[in-house]
Coordinates of C-alpha atoms in Angstrom, one line a residue:
X283 CA 104.7 44.2 123.3
X284 CA 101.3 44.2 121.6
X285 CA 101.1 42.5 118.2
X286 CA 101.6 44.8 115.3
X287 CA 99.7 44.8 112.0
X288 CA 102.0 43.8 109.2
X289 CA 100.0 45.5 106.5
X290 CA 99.1 42.3 104.6
X291 CA 95.8 43.8 103.4
X292 CA 93.2 41.6 101.8
X293 CA 95.4 38.5 102.1
X294 CA 94.0 38.0 105.6
X295 CA 90.5 38.0 104.2
X296 CA 91.1 35.7 101.3
X297 CA 93.0 33.0 103.2
X298 CA 91.2 30.7 105.5
X299 CA 93.0 30.2 108.8
X300 CA 91.5 27.4 110.8
X301 CA 92.4 26.2 114.3
X302 CA 92.8 22.4 114.6
X303 CA 90.0 21.1 116.8
X304 CA 88.5 18.1 115.1
X305 CA 89.4 15.0 113.1
X306 CA 89.0 16.8 109.7
X307 CA 91.4 19.6 110.6
X308 CA 93.8 17.1 112.3
X309 CA 94.0 15.2 109.0
X310 CA 94.5 18.5 107.1
X311 CA 97.3 19.5 109.4
X312 CA 99.1 16.3 108.4
X313 CA 98.2 16.6 104.8
X314 CA 99.9 20.0 104.4
X315 CA 103.3 18.4 104.5
X316 CA 102.3 15.7 102.1
X317 CA 101.0 18.3 99.6
X318 CA 104.1 20.5 99.8
X319 CA 106.7 17.7 99.5
X320 CA 105.0 15.4 97.1
X321 CA 107.6 16.1 94.4
X322 CA 110.6 16.1 96.7
X323 CA 112.5 12.8 96.4
X324 CA 114.5 13.4 99.6
X325 CA 111.6 14.0 101.9
X326 CA 110.2 11.0 103.9
X327 CA 106.8 11.5 105.4
X328 CA 106.9 11.1 109.2
X329 CA 104.5 8.7 110.8
X330 CA 101.2 10.5 111.4
X331 CA 100.9 8.8 114.8
X332 CA 104.2 10.3 115.9
X333 CA 103.2 13.9 114.9
X334 CA 99.8 13.5 116.5
X335 CA 101.3 12.2 119.8
X336 CA 102.9 15.7 120.3
X337 CA 99.4 17.2 120.6
X338 CA 97.9 14.3 122.6
X339 CA 97.9 14.9 126.4
X340 CA 97.7 11.1 127.0
X341 CA 101.0 10.6 125.0
X342 CA 103.0 13.7 125.8
X343 CA 103.5 14.6 129.4
X344 CA 104.6 18.1 128.5
X345 CA 100.8 18.9 128.6
X346 CA 101.0 18.6 132.4
X347 CA 103.0 21.8 132.6
X348 CA 102.2 23.6 129.3
X349 CA 99.8 24.1 126.5
X350 CA 99.8 24.1 122.7
X351 CA 97.5 24.5 119.7
X352 CA 97.9 24.5 115.9
X353 CA 96.4 25.9 112.8
X354 CA 96.1 25.2 109.1
X355 CA 95.9 27.7 106.3
X356 CA 94.0 27.4 103.0
X357 CA 93.9 29.7 100.0
X358 CA 90.7 31.2 98.6
X359 CA 90.2 28.0 96.6
X360 CA 90.4 25.8 99.7
X361 CA 93.8 24.4 98.8
X362 CA 96.1 23.7 101.8
X363 CA 99.1 26.1 101.8
X364 CA 100.4 26.2 105.3
X365 CA 100.3 25.2 109.0
X366 CA 101.9 26.1 112.3
X367 CA 101.7 25.1 116.0
X368 CA 102.4 27.2 119.1
X369 CA 103.6 26.0 122.5
X370 CA 104.2 27.1 126.0
X371 CA 106.4 25.0 128.2
X372 CA 105.9 26.7 131.6
X373 CA 108.9 24.9 133.1
X374 CA 111.2 26.7 130.7
X375 CA 109.2 29.8 129.6
X376 CA 110.3 31.9 132.6
X377 CA 113.9 30.9 132.6
X378 CA 114.6 33.6 130.0
X379 CA 114.9 37.4 130.4
X380 CA 111.6 37.5 128.5
X381 CA 108.9 34.9 129.0
X382 CA 109.4 32.7 125.9
X383 CA 107.0 30.4 124.0
X384 CA 107.6 28.6 120.8
X385 CA 106.3 27.8 117.4
X386 CA 106.9 24.7 115.3
X387 CA 105.7 22.2 112.7
X388 CA 105.7 25.2 110.3
X389 CA 105.1 24.4 106.7
X390 CA 104.2 26.9 104.0
X391 CA 104.2 27.7 100.3
X392 CA 106.8 30.2 99.1
X393 CA 104.8 33.2 100.0
X394 CA 105.9 35.7 102.6
X395 CA 102.3 37.0 103.3
X396 CA 101.1 33.5 104.0
X397 CA 104.1 32.8 106.3
X398 CA 103.6 36.1 108.1
X399 CA 100.0 35.3 108.8
X400 CA 101.0 31.9 110.3
X401 CA 103.8 33.5 112.4
X402 CA 101.4 36.3 113.5
X403 CA 98.8 33.8 114.6
X404 CA 101.2 31.9 116.7
X405 CA 102.7 35.1 118.1
X406 CA 99.3 36.6 119.0
X407 CA 98.3 33.3 120.8
X408 CA 101.5 33.5 122.8
X409 CA 101.1 37.2 123.7
X410 CA 97.6 36.5 125.0
X411 CA 99.2 34.0 127.4
X412 CA 101.8 36.4 128.7
X413 CA 104.7 35.5 126.5
X414 CA 107.1 38.2 125.3
X415 CA 109.3 36.2 122.8
X416 CA 108.9 33.3 120.4
X417 CA 111.4 30.7 119.5
X418 CA 111.1 28.6 116.4
X419 CA 110.9 26.2 114.9
X420 CA 110.8 24.1 118.0
X421 CA 108.9 21.1 119.4
X422 CA 106.5 20.7 122.4
X423 CA 109.0 18.2 123.9
X424 CA 112.7 17.5 124.1
X425 CA 115.0 18.9 121.4
X426 CA 116.0 15.6 120.0
X427 CA 113.0 15.6 117.6
X428 CA 111.4 18.1 115.2
X429 CA 113.8 20.9 116.2
X430 CA 115.5 23.6 114.2
X431 CA 115.5 25.0 110.7
X432 CA 117.5 23.3 108.0
X433 CA 119.8 25.9 106.4
X434 CA 122.6 23.9 104.9
X435 CA 123.1 20.3 103.7
X436 CA 119.8 19.5 102.0
X437 CA 120.2 15.8 102.0
X438 CA 117.8 13.0 102.9
X439 CA 117.0 13.6 106.6
X440 CA 117.3 11.1 109.5
X441 CA 114.0 10.4 111.3
X442 CA 113.0 13.2 113.7
X443 CA 115.3 15.8 112.1
X444 CA 113.5 18.7 110.5
X445 CA 113.7 18.9 106.7
X446 CA 112.5 21.9 104.8
X447 CA 113.0 23.8 101.5
X448 CA 115.8 26.4 101.3
X449 CA 113.2 29.2 101.0
X450 CA 112.1 28.8 104.6
X451 CA 115.2 30.6 105.8
X452 CA 114.2 34.0 104.2
X453 CA 110.6 33.4 105.3
X454 CA 111.8 33.3 108.9
X455 CA 114.4 36.1 108.6
X456 CA 112.0 38.5 106.8
X457 CA 109.5 38.1 109.6
X458 CA 112.2 39.0 112.2
X459 CA 113.6 35.8 113.5
X460 CA 117.3 35.9 114.4
X461 CA 119.7 32.9 114.9
X462 CA 119.7 31.8 118.5
X463 CA 122.2 29.0 118.0
X464 CA 123.6 26.8 115.3
X465 CA 123.7 23.0 115.5
X466 CA 125.8 20.9 113.2
X467 CA 125.2 17.3 112.4
X468 CA 128.2 15.3 111.3
X469 CA 128.3 12.0 109.4
X470 CA 130.7 9.2 110.2
X471 CA 131.2 6.3 107.8
X472 CA 131.3 3.2 109.9
X473 CA 133.6 1.3 107.6
X474 CA 136.4 3.9 108.0
X475 CA 138.7 3.1 111.0
X476 CA 138.9 5.4 113.9
X477 CA 142.1 7.4 114.3
X478 CA 144.8 5.3 116.1
X479 CA 144.9 7.7 119.1
X480 CA 141.2 7.4 119.5
X481 CA 141.4 3.6 119.5
X482 CA 144.2 3.5 122.0
X483 CA 142.3 5.7 124.4
X484 CA 139.2 3.5 124.1
X485 CA 141.1 0.3 124.7
X486 CA 142.9 1.9 127.7
X487 CA 139.7 3.2 129.3
X488 CA 137.8 -0.1 128.8
X489 CA 140.5 -2.0 130.7
X490 CA 140.7 0.4 133.7
X491 CA 139.8 -1.1 137.0
X492 CA 136.3 -0.2 138.0
X493 CA 135.1 0.7 134.5
X494 CA 132.4 -1.5 133.0
X495 CA 130.5 -1.1 129.8
X496 CA 127.1 -2.6 129.0
X497 CA 124.5 -2.2 126.3
X498 CA 120.8 -1.6 126.9
X499 CA 118.6 -4.6 127.5
X500 CA 114.9 -3.9 126.7
X501 CA 113.9 -6.5 129.3
X502 CA 115.3 -4.2 132.0
X503 CA 114.2 -0.9 130.5
X504 CA 113.3 0.7 133.8
X505 CA 116.8 0.3 135.2
X506 CA 118.4 1.9 132.1
X507 CA 115.9 4.7 132.1
X508 CA 116.9 5.6 135.7
X509 CA 120.6 5.4 134.8
X510 CA 119.9 7.7 131.9
X511 CA 118.2 10.2 134.1
X512 CA 121.0 10.2 136.7
X513 CA 123.6 10.8 134.1
X514 CA 121.7 13.3 132.0
X515 CA 120.6 15.5 134.9
X516 CA 124.2 15.7 136.1
X517 CA 125.9 16.1 132.7
X518 CA 123.7 18.9 131.3
X519 CA 123.0 20.9 134.5
X520 CA 125.5 23.7 133.7
X521 CA 123.9 24.5 130.3
X522 CA 121.9 27.7 130.1
X523 CA 118.2 27.3 130.8
X524 CA 118.7 23.6 131.6
X525 CA 115.6 21.8 133.0
X526 CA 116.0 18.3 134.6
X527 CA 114.4 15.5 132.6
X528 CA 111.5 13.7 134.3
X529 CA 110.8 10.0 134.8
X530 CA 107.6 10.4 132.6
X531 CA 109.5 12.0 129.7
X532 CA 112.3 9.3 129.8
X533 CA 109.8 6.5 129.8
X534 CA 107.8 8.0 127.0
X535 CA 111.0 8.3 125.0
X536 CA 112.1 4.8 125.7
X537 CA 108.7 3.3 124.9
X538 CA 108.7 5.1 121.6
X539 CA 112.1 3.7 120.8
X540 CA 111.2 0.1 121.5
X541 CA 109.8 -0.8 118.0
X542 CA 113.1 0.2 116.3
X543 CA 115.7 -0.1 119.1
X544 CA 118.9 -2.2 118.6
X545 CA 120.2 -3.1 122.0
X546 CA 123.7 -3.2 120.8
X547 CA 123.6 0.5 119.8
X548 CA 122.8 2.0 123.2
X549 CA 125.6 1.8 125.7
X550 CA 126.3 2.8 129.3
X551 CA 129.5 3.2 131.1
X552 CA 129.8 2.6 134.9
X553 CA 132.6 3.6 137.2
X554 CA 132.7 1.4 140.4
X555 CA 129.1 0.5 139.7
X556 CA 127.9 4.1 139.4
X557 CA 126.2 5.2 136.1
X558 CA 128.8 7.5 134.4
X559 CA 128.2 7.9 130.7
X560 CA 125.9 6.9 127.9
X561 CA 125.4 7.1 124.2
X562 CA 122.0 6.5 122.4
X563 CA 122.2 5.5 118.8
X564 CA 119.1 4.5 116.9
X565 CA 118.6 2.9 113.5
X566 CA 117.2 5.5 111.0
X567 CA 113.5 4.9 110.9
X568 CA 113.2 6.8 107.6
X569 CA 114.8 3.8 105.8
X570 CA 112.0 1.6 107.1
X571 CA 109.0 3.9 106.5
X572 CA 109.8 5.4 103.1
X573 CA 106.8 4.8 100.9
X574 CA 104.3 4.5 103.8
X575 CA 103.2 8.1 103.4
X576 CA 102.9 8.4 107.2
X577 CA 100.4 5.6 107.5
X578 CA 101.0 2.7 109.9
X579 CA 97.9 0.8 109.2
X580 CA 97.9 -3.0 108.6
X581 CA 99.7 -2.6 105.2
X582 CA 102.1 -0.1 106.7
X583 CA 103.0 -2.4 109.6
X584 CA 103.6 -5.3 107.3
X585 CA 105.8 -3.1 105.0
X586 CA 107.6 -1.8 108.1
X587 CA 108.4 -5.3 109.4
X588 CA 109.5 -6.4 105.9
X589 CA 111.9 -3.5 105.6
X590 CA 113.2 -4.1 109.2
X591 CA 114.0 -7.7 108.5
X592 CA 114.8 -7.8 104.8
X593 CA 115.9 -4.3 103.7
X594 CA 117.5 -3.5 107.1
X595 CA 119.1 -0.3 108.2
X596 CA 122.3 1.1 106.7
X597 CA 122.1 4.5 108.6
X598 CA 122.0 5.2 112.3
X599 CA 121.6 8.4 114.2
X600 CA 123.4 9.2 117.4
X601 CA 120.5 11.0 119.2
X602 CA 122.2 12.0 122.5
X603 CA 125.1 11.3 124.7
X604 CA 126.1 12.5 128.1
X605 CA 128.8 12.0 130.8
X606 CA 128.6 13.0 134.4
X607 CA 130.8 16.1 135.1
X608 CA 133.2 14.2 137.4
X609 CA 134.0 11.7 134.6
X610 CA 134.1 14.0 131.6
X611 CA 137.9 13.7 131.1
X612 CA 138.1 9.9 131.6
X613 CA 137.7 9.1 127.9
X614 CA 134.5 7.1 128.5
X615 CA 133.0 8.5 125.3
X616 CA 135.8 6.9 123.2
X617 CA 135.2 3.6 124.8
X618 CA 131.5 3.7 124.2
X619 CA 131.8 4.6 120.6

């Protein structure tokens, strides 16, 4: 399982691979994406602070049981042409037949040699730490953000969903990556009515004795965070390589949601007072940060508030939902939607 030379020749010497370890290289890591997508009208620059929070132990509790690092790549003229990060989540790494790490936040010009150098660098770092396999692109956190490679449907992304050029797919495949699973995102037009059968089920469930529905209240965030944890850790426990979600991860996620959350879009169902099901829907932040270029300085904050109260959201993203196993055929999901 030792790293193999890929015969890239002098390209390794000409290109400058730099590990991110100071403010200048942190800025360059963020600037790679800005440079590559500057002429793409669909791309919306993520907030710099959100990307940086992944690599900050004070803001990402995954550092308590894992480690990560990242690199930037420049050509021989010093121009930024790529980046990559590598992660080990020790709670999950050894749940697989082969100890498995991950790579993510990959960005690269359309050059297989440059991509191979980035992949090799992440791979070698993981091998040095006992890993035998590498998943990617993934995130050093939960899989609701910055996860997966876009291969179809190159439309304007929702916030937190990876967007990339079509040429990334062959870059990954030519290196040796194989599809682990496919995830499909569906779009629902709110103005279109639900099917009659769906509506009847929802009305019937919502009137059942013992069933209550209530939306999130930010003033009581701790309560809903605990209800979320109870439902989530029951609903997903049978999934392969499932790891229970922690209090710290939930509160980090809920705190990040607070600036954009609409209480009427996050709903919980209770059966005889017990948490049973939830759906978390968020306004699409990309509608509010387009044009900010990732910066949430004073001007960015004012622009964000203007967009939030004047432009307003037209798109929402259903981030996650879950139902305890014992209630999974009750129709609670229909009632929540």
